[in-house]
């Protein structure tokens, strides 16, 4: 079977690695000419790390980032609303969250693949499916494939080629991300922090000895732009009532490295596959980032799709099985993440969230995390 993957982001590369491990023939086409140092940091949770361990890359990922003992939601002065024990964000085997530079993670995945399997500088254009044959057009190339995997992100062209009327859902929030060139005081070195002020949030964690990944989320209209000369002072102004460490993190960031994205997810698709085409990662189910699970869910897709393919030779049936294996968790993540984001930016919502946090026993929190971190090993 010949498999073609469109997109060399986290979901596409992990899918390629999973197929490679199980002995499939595949090729990845990525439109970027090179994998640049784009993006900021990312948190890899134990469910994603279990898949990376299965691929033999978990140790390298852990060594290339920072292990987080805990994740705290705090007030603007960095005082947690509820102090939780370390075990809440760990899985049953003590796997912790890893905070890592996104491009470091992407390069680890890329370099673990045979070089000739990833074609850079190739843009997918369209498909032609007739007489049970799937033809795909990539750049000026035309090729026939047995299975096309669309891992081309939230604005997926592969998705547009099989489904009409899919749409994004704007959350009403925008997010700046950056890498600050400092180390954190000892008490924060192994923590993920999300700090809440009035209708605004600021999160951070150390990703290496001298690098801190941060994100700042506010309510905003869509498609806003920044002025590189004033962005730092504007952020300083927005977060002026926050703990001095937050302002120091902003100060120590190069303005040209600050990225801004409107926060949107993908309106739930009825199906993730059609004929011999299937979507994975953000192309299928982009989520808002409030649960730090978007890439993690793409990584899980890779693991389930490859393993289910290995046990079946009827493609349509395989894709049905894949979708039913993944839907429940993906829906849980997308819906909860959306809700969390909406609550975090209103006074009443923050009050509700703080009450829930205070009232929910640690045992219940741990059960919720267990469900999120669960990965099956039979298919
Ligand atoms: C602010 C923010 C914070 C986040 N934090 C976290 C976190 O802490 N943890 C976490 O797990 N997730 C997080 N996420 C989510 C995560 O970033 C995404 O879910 C993940 O990167 C999606 O990976 P992907 O491979 O599906 O898509 P993408 O990363 O979008 O990759 C798609 C790839 O396809 C390529 N491509 C697109 N179109 C074409 C085409 N026509 N032809 C060829 N190639 C094409 C693109 O160039 C790109 O390389 C966050 C997201 C945001 C916005």
Coordinates of C-alpha atoms and ligand atoms in Angstrom, one line a residue:
X1 CA 0.0 0.0 0.0
X2 CA 1.3 3.5 -0.9
X3 CA 0.5 6.2 1.6
X4 CA 0.9 9.9 1.1
X5 CA 0.9 12.4 4.0
X6 CA 0.4 16.1 3.4
X7 CA 1.9 18.3 6.1
X8 CA 5.2 18.1 8.0
X9 CA 3.9 19.5 11.3
X10 CA 3.8 17.6 14.5
X11 CA 0.8 15.4 13.4
X12 CA 2.2 14.6 9.9
X13 CA 5.7 13.8 11.1
X14 CA 4.4 11.6 13.9
X15 CA 2.1 9.8 11.6
X16 CA 5.1 9.2 9.3
X17 CA 7.1 7.8 12.2
X18 CA 4.3 5.5 13.3
X19 CA 3.9 4.2 9.7
X20 CA 7.6 3.8 9.4
X21 CA 7.8 1.8 12.6
X22 CA 5.1 -0.6 11.4
X23 CA 6.7 -1.1 8.0
X24 CA 4.4 0.9 5.7
X25 CA 5.5 2.6 2.5
X26 CA 4.9 6.4 2.7
X27 CA 5.9 9.8 1.7
X28 CA 5.4 13.2 3.4
X29 CA 4.9 16.4 1.4
X30 CA 5.5 19.7 3.2
X31 CA 5.0 23.1 1.5
X32 CA 7.7 24.9 3.5
X33 CA 11.1 24.8 1.9
X34 CA 12.7 24.2 5.3
X35 CA 11.6 23.6 8.8
X36 CA 12.3 26.9 10.4
X37 CA 12.6 27.9 14.0
X38 CA 9.0 29.0 14.1
X39 CA 6.6 29.0 17.0
X40 CA 7.4 29.2 20.7
X41 CA 7.1 26.5 23.3
X42 CA 4.7 23.6 23.7
X43 CA 3.7 21.4 26.5
X44 CA 3.7 17.7 25.8
X45 CA 1.5 15.8 28.2
X46 CA 1.9 12.1 29.3
X47 CA -0.5 10.8 26.6
X48 CA 1.7 12.3 23.9
X49 CA 4.9 11.1 25.6
X50 CA 3.6 7.6 25.7
X51 CA 3.3 7.6 21.9
X52 CA 6.8 9.3 21.6
X53 CA 8.1 6.5 23.9
X54 CA 6.6 3.9 21.7
X55 CA 8.4 5.6 18.8
X56 CA 11.7 5.5 20.8
X57 CA 11.9 9.3 21.0
X58 CA 10.5 9.9 24.5
X59 CA 13.9 10.1 26.3
X60 CA 15.3 12.5 23.7
X61 CA 12.2 14.8 24.0
X62 CA 12.4 14.8 27.8
X63 CA 16.2 15.6 27.7
X64 CA 15.6 18.4 25.2
X65 CA 13.0 20.2 27.3
X66 CA 12.1 20.8 30.9
X67 CA 10.0 18.4 33.1
X68 CA 7.1 20.1 34.8
X69 CA 6.3 18.8 38.3
X70 CA 3.1 20.7 38.4
X71 CA 0.8 23.1 36.6
X72 CA -0.8 25.9 38.6
X73 CA -3.5 28.3 37.9
X74 CA -2.7 31.4 39.9
X75 CA -3.8 34.9 40.5
X76 CA -1.9 37.8 38.9
X77 CA 0.6 37.7 41.8
X78 CA 1.4 34.0 41.0
X79 CA -0.4 32.6 44.0
X80 CA -2.1 29.4 43.1
X81 CA -5.9 29.3 43.5
X82 CA -5.4 25.8 44.7
X83 CA -2.2 24.0 45.5
X84 CA -2.3 20.6 43.9
X85 CA 0.1 17.7 44.4
X86 CA 2.5 16.7 41.7
X87 CA 0.7 13.5 40.9
X88 CA -2.3 15.4 39.4
X89 CA -0.4 16.2 36.2
X90 CA 1.5 13.0 36.1
X91 CA 0.2 9.7 34.8
X92 CA 0.1 6.4 36.8
X93 CA 3.8 5.7 35.8
X94 CA 5.0 9.1 37.0
X95 CA 5.3 10.5 33.5
X96 CA 5.5 14.3 33.7
X97 CA 4.6 17.0 31.3
X98 CA 7.6 18.2 29.1
X99 CA 7.8 21.9 28.1
X100 CA 9.9 22.1 25.0
X101 CA 10.6 24.5 22.1
X102 CA 8.2 23.6 19.3
X103 CA 10.9 23.6 16.6
X104 CA 13.1 21.4 18.8
X105 CA 10.3 18.9 18.9
X106 CA 9.6 19.2 15.2
X107 CA 13.3 18.6 14.4
X108 CA 13.5 15.6 16.6
X109 CA 10.6 14.0 14.7
X110 CA 12.0 15.1 11.3
X111 CA 15.5 13.7 12.0
X112 CA 14.2 10.4 13.2
X113 CA 12.7 9.7 9.7
X114 CA 14.6 8.4 6.7
X115 CA 15.7 11.6 4.8
X116 CA 14.2 10.6 1.4
X117 CA 10.7 10.2 2.9
X118 CA 10.0 13.9 3.6
X119 CA 9.8 16.2 0.6
X120 CA 10.1 19.8 1.5
X121 CA 8.8 22.6 -0.8
X122 CA 5.9 20.7 -2.2
X123 CA 2.4 22.2 -1.9
X124 CA -0.6 20.0 -2.1
X125 CA -3.2 21.4 -4.5
X126 CA -6.1 19.0 -5.2
X127 CA -7.3 15.4 -5.7
X128 CA -9.1 13.5 -8.4
X129 CA -11.0 10.4 -7.3
X130 CA -12.6 8.2 -9.9
X131 CA -12.9 4.5 -10.7
X132 CA -11.6 3.7 -7.3
X133 CA -8.3 5.5 -8.1
X134 CA -7.0 8.4 -6.1
X135 CA -4.9 10.9 -8.0
X136 CA -3.2 13.7 -6.1
X137 CA -1.7 17.0 -7.4
X138 CA 1.2 18.3 -5.4
X139 CA 3.2 21.3 -6.8
X140 CA 3.7 20.3 -10.5
X141 CA 3.6 16.6 -9.7
X142 CA 0.8 14.2 -10.2
X143 CA 0.8 10.9 -8.4
X144 CA -1.5 8.0 -7.6
X145 CA -1.8 6.9 -4.0
X146 CA -3.7 4.2 -2.0
X147 CA -4.3 6.4 1.0
X148 CA -4.0 10.2 1.4
X149 CA -3.5 11.5 5.0
X150 CA -4.3 15.2 5.4
X151 CA -2.1 16.6 8.2
X152 CA -2.1 20.1 6.8
X153 CA -3.4 22.0 9.8
X154 CA -6.4 24.0 10.7
X155 CA -6.7 25.6 7.2
X156 CA -6.4 22.2 5.5
X157 CA -6.6 22.1 1.7
X158 CA -7.0 18.3 1.9
X159 CA -10.1 18.8 4.0
X160 CA -11.5 21.3 1.5
X161 CA -10.9 18.7 -1.3
X162 CA -13.3 16.2 0.4
X163 CA -15.7 18.3 2.4
X164 CA -17.5 21.5 1.7
X165 CA -18.8 24.0 4.3
X166 CA -16.2 23.3 7.0
X167 CA -15.5 26.4 9.1
X168 CA -13.4 27.7 11.9
X169 CA -14.9 29.1 15.2
X170 CA -13.2 32.2 16.5
X171 CA -13.1 32.3 20.3
X172 CA -13.0 36.1 20.7
X173 CA -9.5 35.9 22.0
X174 CA -6.0 36.5 20.6
X175 CA -2.7 35.1 21.9
X176 CA 0.8 36.3 21.9
X177 CA 3.6 33.8 22.4
X178 CA 7.3 34.3 22.8
X179 CA 10.6 32.9 24.2
X180 CA 12.2 35.0 26.8
X181 CA 16.0 34.8 27.3
X182 CA 16.1 34.3 31.1
X183 CA 16.1 31.5 33.7
X184 CA 13.3 31.4 36.2
X185 CA 13.7 31.7 40.0
X186 CA 14.1 28.2 41.5
X187 CA 10.5 27.9 42.8
X188 CA 9.2 28.2 39.2
X189 CA 11.8 26.2 37.3
X190 CA 9.7 23.0 37.1
X191 CA 6.3 24.5 37.0
X192 CA 3.8 25.5 34.4
X193 CA 2.0 28.6 35.4
X194 CA -1.2 30.1 34.0
X195 CA -1.8 33.4 35.8
X196 CA -5.3 35.1 35.7
X197 CA -5.9 38.8 35.9
X198 CA -9.1 40.6 35.1
X199 CA -10.3 38.9 31.8
X200 CA -6.6 38.4 30.8
X201 CA -4.2 35.5 31.2
X202 CA -0.4 35.1 31.1
X203 CA 1.3 31.7 31.2
X204 CA 4.9 30.5 31.2
X205 CA 7.3 27.7 31.9
X206 CA 11.0 27.2 31.5
X207 CA 12.0 25.2 28.5
X208 CA 15.8 25.3 28.9
X209 CA 18.3 26.8 31.3
X210 CA 18.0 30.2 29.8
X211 CA 14.8 30.2 27.9
X212 CA 11.2 30.7 29.1
X213 CA 8.2 30.0 26.9
X214 CA 5.3 32.4 27.6
X215 CA 1.8 33.1 26.3
X216 CA -0.5 36.0 26.8
X217 CA -4.2 35.8 26.1
X218 CA -6.7 38.6 25.8
X219 CA -10.2 39.2 24.4
X220 CA -9.8 40.9 21.0
X221 CA -11.3 41.3 17.6
X222 CA -10.0 39.1 14.8
X223 CA -7.1 39.9 12.5
X224 CA -5.4 42.5 14.8
X225 CA -1.8 43.4 13.9
X226 CA 1.2 44.5 16.0
X227 CA 3.8 47.2 15.6
X228 CA 7.2 45.6 16.3
X229 CA 8.5 48.9 17.9
X230 CA 5.7 49.1 20.4
X231 CA 4.5 45.5 21.0
X232 CA 6.6 45.1 24.2
X233 CA 5.5 48.3 25.8
X234 CA 1.8 47.5 24.9
X235 CA 2.1 44.0 26.5
X236 CA 3.9 45.6 29.5
X237 CA 1.0 48.0 29.8
X238 CA -1.6 45.2 29.6
X239 CA 0.1 43.1 32.3
X240 CA 1.2 46.1 34.4
X241 CA -0.8 44.8 37.5
X242 CA 0.9 41.3 37.3
X243 CA 3.8 40.0 39.4
X244 CA 7.1 41.7 38.4
X245 CA 8.4 38.3 37.1
X246 CA 5.8 38.5 34.3
X247 CA 7.0 42.0 33.3
X248 CA 10.6 40.7 33.4
X249 CA 9.7 37.8 31.1
X250 CA 8.2 40.3 28.6
X251 CA 11.2 42.6 28.9
X252 CA 13.7 39.8 28.1
X253 CA 12.0 38.8 24.9
X254 CA 13.1 40.0 21.5
X255 CA 10.2 41.9 19.9
X256 CA 10.7 40.3 16.5
X257 CA 10.3 36.8 18.1
X258 CA 6.8 37.6 19.5
X259 CA 4.1 35.9 17.5
X260 CA 0.4 36.6 17.5
X261 CA -2.5 34.2 16.6
X262 CA -6.2 34.6 16.9
X263 CA -7.5 31.6 18.9
X264 CA -9.9 29.5 16.9
X265 CA -10.9 25.9 16.7
X266 CA -12.6 23.9 13.9
X267 CA -16.3 23.4 14.0
X268 CA -16.9 19.7 14.6
X269 CA -16.8 17.7 11.3
X270 CA -19.4 15.0 10.8
X271 CA -16.6 12.7 9.4
X272 CA -12.9 12.7 9.3
X273 CA -12.6 10.6 6.2
X274 CA -14.0 10.0 2.7
X275 CA -13.1 7.4 0.1
X276 CA -9.3 7.0 0.5
X277 CA -8.7 10.3 2.3
X278 CA -8.4 10.8 6.0
X279 CA -7.6 13.8 8.2
X280 CA -5.5 13.9 11.3
X281 CA -4.4 16.5 13.8
X282 CA -5.6 20.1 13.4
X283 CA -6.9 19.4 9.9
X284 CA -9.5 17.1 11.5
X285 CA -10.2 18.6 14.9
X286 CA -8.2 21.8 15.7
X287 CA -8.9 22.8 19.3
X288 CA -8.3 26.0 21.3
X289 CA -5.1 25.7 23.3
X290 CA -6.6 25.9 26.8
X291 CA -6.0 22.3 27.7
X292 CA -2.5 22.2 26.0
X293 CA -3.6 19.1 24.1
X294 CA -3.9 20.1 20.4
X295 CA -0.6 18.6 19.3
X296 CA -1.1 15.8 21.8
X297 CA -4.3 14.8 20.1
X298 CA -2.5 14.8 16.7
X299 CA 0.2 12.6 18.1
X300 CA -2.5 10.2 19.4
X301 CA -4.1 10.2 15.9
X302 CA -0.8 9.0 14.4
X303 CA -0.5 6.2 16.9
X304 CA -4.1 4.9 16.4
X305 CA -4.2 5.3 12.7
X306 CA -1.0 3.4 12.0
X307 CA -1.8 0.6 14.4
X308 CA -5.4 0.2 13.1
X309 CA -4.1 0.2 9.5
X310 CA -1.6 -2.5 10.5
X311 CA -4.4 -4.8 11.6
X312 CA -6.8 -4.3 8.6
X313 CA -6.4 -4.3 4.8
X314 CA -9.8 -2.8 4.0
X315 CA -9.1 1.0 3.9
X316 CA -12.7 2.4 4.4
X317 CA -13.3 0.0 7.3
X318 CA -9.9 1.0 8.8
X319 CA -10.8 4.7 8.7
X320 CA -14.2 4.0 10.3
X321 CA -12.4 2.1 13.1
X322 CA -9.8 4.9 13.5
X323 CA -12.5 7.5 13.8
X324 CA -14.5 5.6 16.3
X325 CA -11.4 5.0 18.4
X326 CA -10.6 8.7 18.6
X327 CA -13.9 10.7 18.5
X328 CA -14.8 10.5 22.2
X329 CA -11.5 11.8 23.5
X330 CA -11.2 14.5 20.8
X331 CA -14.7 15.8 21.5
X332 CA -13.9 15.9 25.2
X333 CA -10.7 17.9 24.6
X334 CA -12.2 20.3 22.1
X335 CA -15.4 21.0 24.1
X336 CA -13.7 21.4 27.5
X337 CA -10.9 23.5 26.0
X338 CA -13.5 25.8 24.4
X339 CA -15.5 26.1 27.7
X340 CA -12.4 26.8 29.7
X341 CA -11.3 29.6 27.4
X342 CA -14.7 31.3 27.6
X343 CA -14.9 31.1 31.4
X344 CA -11.3 32.4 31.8
X345 CA -12.1 35.7 30.2
X346 CA -15.2 36.8 32.2
X347 CA -15.5 37.8 35.9
X348 CA -18.3 35.4 36.5
X349 CA -16.6 32.6 34.5
X350 CA -13.4 33.1 36.6
X351 CA -15.5 32.9 39.8
X352 CA -17.1 29.7 38.6
X353 CA -13.7 28.2 37.6
X354 CA -12.1 29.1 40.9
X355 CA -15.0 27.6 42.9
X356 CA -14.8 24.4 40.8
X357 CA -11.1 24.2 41.4
X358 CA -11.4 24.7 45.1
X359 CA -14.3 22.2 45.5
X360 CA -13.0 19.4 43.2
X361 CA -11.1 16.9 45.3
X362 CA -7.7 16.0 44.1
X363 CA -8.8 12.4 43.6
X364 CA -11.4 13.5 41.1
X365 CA -8.9 15.7 39.3
X366 CA -6.5 12.8 39.1
X367 CA -9.3 10.6 37.6
X368 CA -10.0 13.2 34.9
X369 CA -6.3 13.4 34.0
X370 CA -6.1 9.6 33.9
X371 CA -8.9 9.6 31.3
X372 CA -7.0 12.2 29.3
X373 CA -3.7 10.4 29.4
X374 CA -5.1 6.9 28.6
X375 CA -3.7 5.3 25.5
X376 CA -4.8 1.9 24.4
X377 CA -2.4 -0.8 23.4
X378 CA -4.8 -3.3 21.7
X379 CA -6.6 -2.5 18.4
Ligands
LIG1 C1 -1.3 29.5 21.3 C2 -1.2 28.0 21.1 C3 -0.6 27.2 22.1 C4 -0.6 25.8 22.0 N1 -0.1 25.1 23.0 C5 -0.1 23.7 22.9 C6 0.5 22.9 23.9 O1 1.0 23.4 24.9 N2 0.4 21.5 23.7 C7 -0.2 20.9 22.6 O2 -0.2 19.7 22.6 N3 -0.7 21.7 21.7 C8 -0.7 23.1 21.7 N4 -1.2 23.8 20.7 C9 -1.8 23.2 19.6 C10 -0.8 22.7 18.6 O3 0.1 23.8 18.2 C11 -1.4 22.2 17.3 O4 -2.5 21.4 17.6 C12 -0.5 21.5 16.5 O5 0.7 22.2 16.2 C13 -1.1 21.0 15.2 O6 -0.2 20.2 14.5 P1 -0.6 19.7 13.0 O7 0.6 19.0 12.5 O8 -1.9 19.1 13.0 O9 -0.8 21.1 12.2 P2 0.3 22.2 11.8 O10 1.2 22.4 12.9 O11 -0.5 23.4 11.4 O12 1.1 21.6 10.6 C14 0.5 21.6 9.3 C15 1.7 21.5 8.3 O13 1.1 21.3 7.0 C16 1.8 22.2 6.1 N5 0.9 22.5 5.0 C17 -0.3 23.2 5.1 N6 -0.9 23.3 3.9 C18 -0.1 22.5 3.1 C19 -0.3 22.1 1.7 N7 -1.3 22.6 1.0 N8 0.7 21.4 1.2 C20 1.7 20.9 1.9 N9 1.9 21.2 3.2 C21 1.0 22.0 3.8 C22 2.2 23.4 7.0 O14 3.2 24.1 6.4 C23 2.5 22.8 8.3 O15 3.9 22.4 8.4 C24 -1.2 25.2 20.8 C25 -1.7 26.0 19.8 C26 -1.7 27.4 20.0 C27 -2.3 28.3 18.9

